[in-house]
Structure formats: structure tokens, C-alpha cells
CSV table of C-alpha atoms and ligand atoms in Angstrom, one decimal:
chain,number,residue,atom,x,y,z
A,250,MET,CA,21.7,113.5,63.6
A,251,SER,CA,18.7,115.1,62.1
A,252,ILE,CA,15.1,116.1,62.5
A,253,ALA,CA,12.5,115.5,59.8
A,254,VAL,CA,9.0,117.1,59.6
A,255,VAL,CA,6.2,115.7,57.4
A,256,GLY,CA,3.1,117.8,57.2
A,257,SER,CA,1.0,120.6,55.8
A,258,SER,CA,2.0,124.0,54.5
A,259,ASN,CA,-0.4,126.8,54.1
A,260,VAL,CA,-0.5,130.5,53.3
A,261,ASP,CA,-2.5,132.2,56.1
A,262,PHE,CA,-4.7,135.2,55.3
A,263,ALA,CA,-5.7,136.8,58.6
A,264,ALA,CA,-8.1,139.8,58.8
A,265,ARG,CA,-8.9,141.8,62.0
A,266,VAL,CA,-12.6,142.7,62.2
A,267,ALA,CA,-14.6,144.4,64.9
A,268,LYS,CA,-17.3,141.7,64.7
A,269,PHE,CA,-17.6,138.6,62.6
A,270,PRO,CA,-20.1,138.8,59.6
A,271,GLN,CA,-23.4,137.0,59.9
A,272,PRO,CA,-24.3,134.7,57.0
A,273,GLY,CA,-25.0,136.8,53.9
A,274,GLN,CA,-23.3,139.9,55.5
A,275,THR,CA,-20.1,141.7,54.5
A,276,VAL,CA,-17.9,143.4,57.0
A,277,SER,CA,-14.8,145.6,56.5
A,278,ALA,CA,-11.5,144.4,58.1
A,279,ARG,CA,-9.2,147.0,59.8
A,280,GLU,CA,-6.1,145.1,59.0
A,281,TYR,CA,-4.9,142.2,56.9
A,282,LYS,CA,-1.8,140.0,57.1
A,283,THR,CA,-0.5,137.1,55.2
A,284,GLY,CA,2.2,134.6,56.4
A,285,PRO,CA,3.3,131.0,56.5
A,286,GLY,CA,1.1,128.5,58.3
A,287,GLY,CA,-0.1,124.9,58.4
A,288,LYS,CA,1.1,122.7,61.3
A,289,GLY,CA,3.9,121.1,59.3
A,290,CYS,CA,5.3,124.4,58.1
A,291,ASN,CA,4.9,125.9,61.6
A,292,GLN,CA,6.9,123.1,63.2
A,293,ALA,CA,9.6,123.1,60.5
A,294,ILE,CA,10.1,126.9,60.9
A,295,ALA,CA,10.2,126.6,64.7
A,296,VAL,CA,12.9,123.9,64.4
A,297,ALA,CA,14.9,126.0,61.9
A,298,ARG,CA,14.7,129.2,64.1
A,299,LEU,CA,16.1,127.2,67.0
A,300,GLY,CA,19.2,126.4,65.0
A,301,VAL,CA,18.6,122.9,63.5
A,302,SER,CA,17.9,122.6,59.8
A,303,PRO,CA,15.1,120.1,59.4
A,304,THR,CA,14.4,117.8,56.5
A,305,PHE,CA,11.0,119.2,55.5
A,306,ILE,CA,8.6,117.1,53.5
A,307,SER,CA,5.4,118.9,52.5
A,308,LYS,CA,3.3,119.2,49.4
A,309,ILE,CA,2.9,122.6,47.7
A,310,ALA,CA,1.2,123.5,44.4
A,311,ASP,CA,3.0,125.0,41.4
A,312,ASP,CA,1.0,128.3,41.8
A,313,LEU,CA,1.7,131.8,42.9
A,314,LEU,CA,1.1,131.1,46.6
A,315,GLY,CA,3.3,128.0,46.4
A,316,ARG,CA,6.1,130.0,44.9
A,317,GLN,CA,5.8,132.7,47.5
A,318,LEU,CA,5.7,130.1,50.3
A,319,ILE,CA,8.9,128.4,48.9
A,320,ASP,CA,10.6,131.9,49.0
A,321,THR,CA,9.5,132.3,52.6
A,322,LEU,CA,10.8,128.9,53.6
A,323,ARG,CA,14.2,129.7,51.9
A,324,SER,CA,14.4,133.0,53.7
A,325,GLU,CA,14.0,131.0,57.0
A,326,GLY,CA,17.1,129.0,56.0
A,327,LEU,CA,15.0,125.8,55.3
A,328,ASN,CA,16.1,123.4,52.6
A,329,THR,CA,13.3,123.3,50.1
A,330,ASN,CA,14.7,120.5,48.0
A,331,HIS,CA,12.5,117.8,49.6
A,332,LEU,CA,9.2,119.6,49.0
A,333,ILE,CA,6.8,117.7,46.8
A,334,ILE,CA,5.3,119.9,44.0
A,335,ALA,CA,1.7,119.1,43.1
A,336,GLU,CA,1.0,119.3,39.4
A,337,GLU,CA,-2.7,120.1,40.0
A,338,SER,CA,-4.5,121.5,43.0
A,339,GLN,CA,-3.8,124.7,44.9
A,340,THR,CA,-1.4,125.5,47.7
A,341,GLY,CA,-3.1,125.1,51.1
A,342,THR,CA,-4.6,128.2,52.6
A,343,ALA,CA,-6.2,129.3,55.8
A,344,LEU,CA,-8.8,132.1,55.8
A,345,ILE,CA,-8.7,133.6,59.3
A,346,SER,CA,-10.9,136.3,60.9
A,347,ILE,CA,-10.0,137.6,64.4
A,348,ASP,CA,-12.5,139.8,66.2
A,349,ASP,CA,-12.0,142.4,68.9
A,350,ALA,CA,-12.7,139.8,71.6
A,351,GLY,CA,-9.7,137.8,70.3
A,352,GLU,CA,-11.9,135.0,69.1
A,353,ASN,CA,-11.0,133.5,65.7
A,354,MET,CA,-12.9,131.9,62.9
A,355,ILE,CA,-10.8,129.8,60.5
A,356,THR,CA,-11.6,128.1,57.2
A,357,VAL,CA,-8.8,125.8,56.0
A,358,VAL,CA,-8.5,124.8,52.4
A,359,GLY,CA,-6.3,121.8,52.5
A,360,GLY,CA,-5.5,121.9,48.7
A,361,ALA,CA,-2.2,120.3,47.8
A,362,ASN,CA,-1.7,119.1,51.5
A,363,MET,CA,-4.6,116.7,51.0
A,364,THR,CA,-3.1,115.2,47.8
A,365,MET,CA,0.0,113.8,49.6
A,366,THR,CA,0.1,110.1,48.7
A,367,ARG,CA,2.0,106.9,49.7
A,368,ALA,CA,3.9,107.2,46.4
A,369,ASP,CA,5.1,110.7,47.4
A,370,LEU,CA,6.5,109.3,50.6
A,371,HIS,CA,8.0,106.3,48.8
A,372,GLU,CA,10.2,108.7,47.0
A,373,LYS,CA,11.4,110.2,50.3
A,374,GLN,CA,11.9,106.9,52.1
A,375,HIS,CA,15.7,107.3,52.3
A,376,LEU,CA,15.3,110.7,54.2
A,377,LEU,CA,12.8,109.1,56.6
A,378,ARG,CA,15.0,106.1,57.3
A,379,GLU,CA,18.0,108.4,58.1
A,380,CYS,CA,16.3,110.8,60.5
A,381,ASP,CA,16.6,110.7,64.3
A,382,TYR,CA,13.3,112.4,65.1
A,383,LEU,CA,10.2,112.7,62.9
A,384,LEU,CA,7.6,115.3,63.7
A,385,LEU,CA,4.1,114.7,62.4
A,386,GLN,CA,0.7,116.2,62.6
A,387,LEU,CA,-2.7,115.3,61.0
A,388,GLU,CA,-3.4,117.9,58.3
A,389,CYS,CA,-2.3,115.5,55.5
A,390,PRO,CA,-4.0,112.3,54.5
A,391,VAL,CA,-3.7,109.6,57.2
A,392,VAL,CA,-2.4,107.0,54.7
A,393,ALA,CA,0.5,109.3,53.9
A,394,ILE,CA,1.2,109.9,57.7
A,395,ASP,CA,1.1,106.2,58.4
A,396,CYS,CA,3.4,105.5,55.5
A,397,ALA,CA,5.9,108.2,56.7
A,398,ILE,CA,5.9,106.6,60.2
A,399,LYS,CA,6.6,103.1,58.7
A,400,TYR,CA,9.6,104.2,56.7
A,401,ALA,CA,11.0,106.2,59.7
A,402,ARG,CA,10.6,103.1,61.9
A,403,GLU,CA,12.7,101.1,59.5
A,404,GLY,CA,15.5,103.4,60.6
A,405,LYS,CA,16.2,104.6,64.1
A,406,ALA,CA,13.8,107.6,64.3
A,407,LYS,CA,11.7,108.5,67.3
A,408,ILE,CA,8.2,109.4,66.1
A,409,ILE,CA,6.7,112.6,67.7
A,410,LEU,CA,3.0,112.6,66.8
A,411,ASP,CA,0.9,115.8,67.3
A,412,PRO,CA,-2.6,114.4,67.1
A,413,ALA,CA,-4.1,117.6,65.6
A,414,PRO,CA,-6.7,117.8,64.3
A,415,VAL,CA,-7.9,114.6,66.1
A,416,GLN,CA,-9.2,111.9,63.8
A,417,ASP,CA,-11.7,109.2,64.7
A,418,HIS,CA,-10.8,106.6,67.3
A,419,VAL,CA,-9.8,103.8,65.0
A,420,VAL,CA,-7.4,106.1,63.1
A,421,MET,CA,-6.0,107.5,66.3
A,422,ARG,CA,-5.4,104.0,67.8
A,423,ASP,CA,-3.6,102.8,64.6
A,424,LEU,CA,-1.3,105.9,64.6
A,425,LEU,CA,-0.6,105.8,68.4
A,426,ALA,CA,0.3,102.2,68.2
A,427,ILE,CA,3.3,103.1,66.0
A,428,SER,CA,4.3,106.4,67.6
A,429,ASP,CA,6.9,106.9,70.4
A,430,ILE,CA,5.9,110.3,71.7
A,431,VAL,CA,2.3,111.8,71.5
A,432,THR,CA,1.7,115.4,72.3
A,433,PRO,CA,-2.0,116.3,72.5
A,434,ASN,CA,-3.3,119.6,73.8
A,435,SER,CA,-6.1,119.6,76.4
A,436,SER,CA,-9.0,119.3,74.0
A,437,GLU,CA,-7.3,116.6,71.9
A,438,CYS,CA,-6.5,114.8,75.1
A,439,LEU,CA,-10.2,115.0,76.1
A,440,ALA,CA,-11.3,113.7,72.6
A,441,MET,CA,-8.9,110.8,72.8
A,442,THR,CA,-9.3,109.7,76.4
A,443,GLY,CA,-12.6,111.1,77.7
A,444,ILE,CA,-10.6,112.8,80.4
A,445,GLU,CA,-10.0,116.6,80.5
A,446,PRO,CA,-6.5,117.2,81.9
A,447,VAL,CA,-6.9,120.1,84.4
A,448,ASP,CA,-4.4,119.0,87.1
A,449,MET,CA,-1.8,116.3,87.9
A,450,PRO,CA,-4.3,113.5,88.8
A,451,THR,CA,-6.4,114.0,85.7
A,452,ALA,CA,-3.4,114.4,83.4
A,453,ARG,CA,-1.8,111.3,84.9
A,454,ALA,CA,-5.0,109.3,84.3
A,455,ALA,CA,-5.3,110.5,80.8
A,456,ALA,CA,-1.7,109.8,80.1
A,457,GLN,CA,-2.1,106.2,81.3
A,458,LYS,CA,-4.9,105.7,78.8
A,459,LEU,CA,-2.7,107.1,76.0
A,460,HIS,CA,0.2,104.8,77.1
A,461,ASP,CA,-2.1,101.9,76.8
A,462,MET,CA,-2.6,102.8,73.2
A,463,GLY,CA,1.1,102.5,72.4
A,464,PRO,CA,3.4,105.6,73.0
A,465,GLU,CA,6.1,105.2,75.6
A,466,THR,CA,6.1,109.0,76.2
A,467,VAL,CA,3.0,111.2,76.6
A,468,ILE,CA,3.2,114.9,76.8
A,469,ILE,CA,0.0,116.9,77.4
A,470,LYS,CA,0.1,120.6,76.4
A,471,MET,CA,-2.0,122.4,78.9
A,472,GLY,CA,-1.9,126.0,77.7
A,473,ARG,CA,-1.2,128.5,80.5
A,474,HIS,CA,-0.9,125.6,82.9
A,475,GLY,CA,2.2,124.4,81.2
A,476,ALA,CA,2.8,120.8,80.1
A,477,PHE,CA,2.6,117.4,81.8
A,478,TYR,CA,5.0,114.6,80.8
A,479,SER,CA,4.9,110.8,81.5
A,480,SER,CA,7.5,108.3,80.4
A,481,ALA,CA,8.8,105.0,81.9
A,482,GLY,CA,7.0,105.6,85.2
A,483,GLN,CA,8.3,109.2,85.5
A,484,THR,CA,5.8,112.0,85.5
A,485,GLY,CA,5.9,115.7,86.1
A,486,LEU,CA,4.2,119.0,85.4
A,487,VAL,CA,6.3,121.8,84.0
A,488,PRO,CA,4.7,125.1,84.8
A,489,ALA,CA,4.1,127.6,82.0
A,490,PHE,CA,6.5,130.5,81.7
A,491,GLU,CA,4.9,133.8,82.7
A,492,VAL,CA,4.4,135.9,79.5
A,493,THR,CA,1.9,138.3,78.2
A,494,ALA,CA,0.0,136.2,75.7
A,495,ILE,CA,-1.6,138.0,72.8
A,496,ASP,CA,-2.2,135.3,70.2
A,497,THR,CA,-2.0,131.6,71.0
A,498,VAL,CA,-2.1,130.4,67.4
A,499,ALA,CA,0.8,127.9,66.7
A,500,ALA,CA,1.9,127.8,70.4
A,501,GLY,CA,1.5,124.0,70.2
A,502,ASP,CA,3.4,123.8,67.0
A,503,CYS,CA,6.3,125.8,68.4
A,504,PHE,CA,6.2,123.7,71.5
A,505,ASN,CA,6.7,120.5,69.4
A,506,GLY,CA,9.5,122.2,67.4
A,507,GLY,CA,11.2,123.1,70.7
A,508,LEU,CA,10.7,119.6,72.1
A,509,ALA,CA,12.3,117.9,69.0
A,510,VAL,CA,15.3,120.3,69.1
A,511,ALA,CA,15.9,119.8,72.8
A,512,LEU,CA,15.6,116.0,72.6
A,513,HIS,CA,17.8,116.0,69.5
A,514,GLY,CA,20.4,118.0,71.5
A,515,GLY,CA,20.5,115.3,74.1
A,516,GLN,CA,18.4,117.0,76.9
A,517,SER,CA,16.5,114.9,79.4
A,518,LEU,CA,12.8,114.6,78.9
A,519,GLU,CA,12.0,117.1,81.7
A,520,ASP,CA,14.5,119.7,80.4
A,521,ALA,CA,13.2,119.2,76.9
A,522,VAL,CA,9.6,119.8,78.0
A,523,ARG,CA,10.8,123.0,79.8
A,524,PHE,CA,12.6,124.1,76.6
A,525,ALA,CA,9.4,123.3,74.7
A,526,CYS,CA,7.2,125.3,77.2
A,527,ALA,CA,9.5,128.3,76.8
A,528,THR,CA,9.2,128.0,73.0
A,529,GLY,CA,5.4,127.8,73.2
A,530,ALA,CA,5.2,130.6,75.7
A,531,LEU,CA,7.2,133.0,73.5
A,532,ALA,CA,5.0,132.1,70.5
A,533,THR,CA,2.0,133.4,72.4
A,534,THR,CA,3.6,136.8,72.7
A,535,ARG,CA,3.6,137.4,68.9
A,536,ASN,CA,0.9,137.4,66.2
A,537,GLY,CA,0.8,134.9,63.4
A,538,ALA,CA,1.4,131.2,63.0
A,539,ALA,CA,5.0,130.3,61.9
A,540,ASP,CA,5.9,133.9,62.2
A,541,ALA,CA,5.4,133.6,65.9
A,542,ALA,CA,8.2,131.1,66.4
A,543,PRO,CA,11.1,132.5,68.6
A,544,ASN,CA,14.8,132.0,68.0
A,545,LEU,CA,17.2,130.0,70.2
A,546,GLU,CA,18.6,133.1,72.1
A,547,GLN,CA,15.1,134.2,73.1
A,548,VAL,CA,14.2,130.8,74.4
A,549,LEU,CA,17.5,130.5,76.4
A,550,GLU,CA,16.9,134.0,77.8
A,551,LEU,CA,13.5,133.0,79.0
A,552,ILE,CA,14.7,129.8,80.6
A,553,GLU,CA,17.6,131.4,82.3
A,554,GLY,CA,15.4,134.2,83.6
A,555,ARG,CA,17.3,137.0,81.8
A,556,THR,CA,15.4,140.0,80.6
B,666,LIG,P1,-2.1,124.3,71.4
B,666,LIG,O1,-1.5,125.5,70.8
B,666,LIG,O2,-1.8,123.0,70.6
B,666,LIG,O3,-3.6,124.4,71.7
B,666,LIG,P2,-1.4,124.9,74.1
B,666,LIG,O4,-2.4,126.0,74.1
B,666,LIG,O5,-1.4,124.0,75.2
B,666,LIG,O6,-1.4,124.0,72.8
B,666,LIG,O7,0.1,125.6,74.1
B,666,LIG,C1,1.3,124.9,73.9
B,666,LIG,C2,2.2,125.2,75.0
B,666,LIG,O8,2.6,126.6,74.9
B,666,LIG,C3,1.7,125.0,76.4
B,666,LIG,O9,2.0,123.7,76.9
B,666,LIG,C4,2.5,126.1,77.2
B,666,LIG,O10,3.8,125.6,77.5
B,666,LIG,C5,2.7,127.2,76.2
B,666,LIG,N1,1.6,128.2,76.4
B,666,LIG,C6,0.4,128.2,75.8
B,666,LIG,N2,-0.4,129.3,76.2
B,666,LIG,C7,0.4,129.9,77.2
B,666,LIG,C8,0.2,131.0,78.0
B,666,LIG,N3,-0.9,131.8,78.0
B,666,LIG,N4,1.3,131.4,78.8
B,666,LIG,C9,2.4,130.7,78.9
B,666,LIG,N5,2.6,129.6,78.1
B,666,LIG,C10,1.7,129.2,77.3
């Protein structure tokens, strides 16, 4: 039994500023932090911290940041043997500014992530055919994502597609048609269905539209409202866990990592969504992207109501 993750890896550079600079202006930052990011890396680290070692397929450049990132992944207990090393290009980066109001401004440099090709996935096809769950997001070229799904479908894998960032309608339809589980957040759900999920009826209507595009299971991440699930005629809204949220970056990625771990462990869909909600909630209580992911004990404590 295994979980595979195909997706982006970045090094995040996050600066805290009182106010964002205007065009042409320079401002001083109070504090600066660097850490692992990128949706693929966030989901892989979330899975690893929850006690399952994923097969992580991601493209990183042979540069200083790439080497640092590989060290970080190793220190998280991840197997780095399946990473693809880009000969040229730079390791992906995200340049993040956070102001005193908690707003953020992010510039992502896709770099090596955007050079992932079908040929790269061809080399990894045996890993994809063997996995039970495949976690995907859309920060790598769509042709590579599509290829990863096709190899995984030749085996027994369930495909969990995080449609982030949302692509155009034709691309989304093609990917949804070959995915088993789709996990948009509210704004991605609105972009894909034209319906903003704010309560059970709107979430149910949006989920139906997404089912019509292919996935048998739809899970809508609704921030502090929790998450809605719909599968084989069963629907439900799992309320969010009450936490003091300070930084919601990567909450959705940690949610998806938690979802895969719980399903892989044989939990029912409702229990798996609850486990995912707890993982996402804990991620909001910490700063950073992948660094915000909780461990298994913390998730179980939150679910069981222990303090
Ligand atoms: P994304 O990070 O992709 O935008 P969400 O903001 O919906 O996704 O967060 C993912 C999940 O994390 C939610 O479904 C919820 O379970 C949990 N979560 C997010 N924000 C909060 C919050 N303020 N309080 C409690 N749980 C939260």
C-alpha cells in the first residue's frame, strides 16, 4: 500500500513588512524566513509527518536551493531517490510578502517545476502503476500531470486531484474526466462551476456539477466552514475544528495530505474528511507552508478533543 505525490517543490522566501511597497518603492522587512513550499512538496511533507512515507516525484534544479531543498526533504524522512534533477533551469521559488493586516503578495517562479515532461514521468511509470493513492496539483505542466494520471490508472490507484491553481475550462474538464476524487477550495469551486459554496445547498449543487465532469467523489474545502463531501449519493458537511488561525497558507495542502493518509489507512470517507479537516486546521495555527504541517499525534489529539 502506498501514496505517491507528483507536483511542485519550491523554496519559499517570506518577508514581513508593515506595508507593501508601491511600484518603484523599496520597503524594509522586519523579519524574513525561508522554508519548503510548492503544493507538491507541501502535500508530500504533510503525508510524511502523518507517518506514511510517500513516493515523491518532483523536479528540482541542480543548484544551491535545490540541494538545500533535498536536505530538507531528507530531514523530513522523505525518500529523495525519485526526484527528477533538472540539468538547466532554477529550483522553483516563491517570493512572499506578508503585511501587518495579514494580507499576502506572492510571486512564484516555477523554474524547474515547469520543465517536468512526459519523458520524466515515463521513467517513473512503474512507481505510478504501483501506488494506491496519487496526489496531484496543477503547479507543473498539464501534459505531465495528465501523463502521471494515465500511468497511475494503468494500476489500481485512486487519483486525488487538487485543482489548484485552476486552469482553463477545457483543461479542467480533461483532468476531471480521469480523476476519482477532486478537492477544490471555495474559490476554485466557484471558478469551475459558477457556484460559490457557502452552505449545504450551494455546495451540493456545485458538487453535482463536478460529478457530471467525472469524479465519483467531490470534496469542497470551505475554510473555517470545514469541508463538504459527496460520493455515491452520500453527502455531508464536516464542521471545521475550532482553532486560532494565524496563517492559512498550505491549509488546503495539509488537508489533502491528511485525506490521503486517512483513506490509505482504510477510514470511511466521512472519517477521512474529518481527519483532513483536523490536519488543515492545525496547519492554520502555524506560520509557513510545508513547515505548518502537523504530526499524527497532534491530529489525533485534536480529533479526540484532548488538549
Ligand atoms: P485552501 O488552503 O486550499 O484555500 P481552505 O482555506 O478551505 O483551503 O482550508 C482547507 C481546510 O483547512 C478547510 O477545509 C478546513 O478544514 C481547514 N481550515 C482552513 N481554515 C480554517 C480555520 N480558520 N479554522 C479551522 N479550520 C480551517
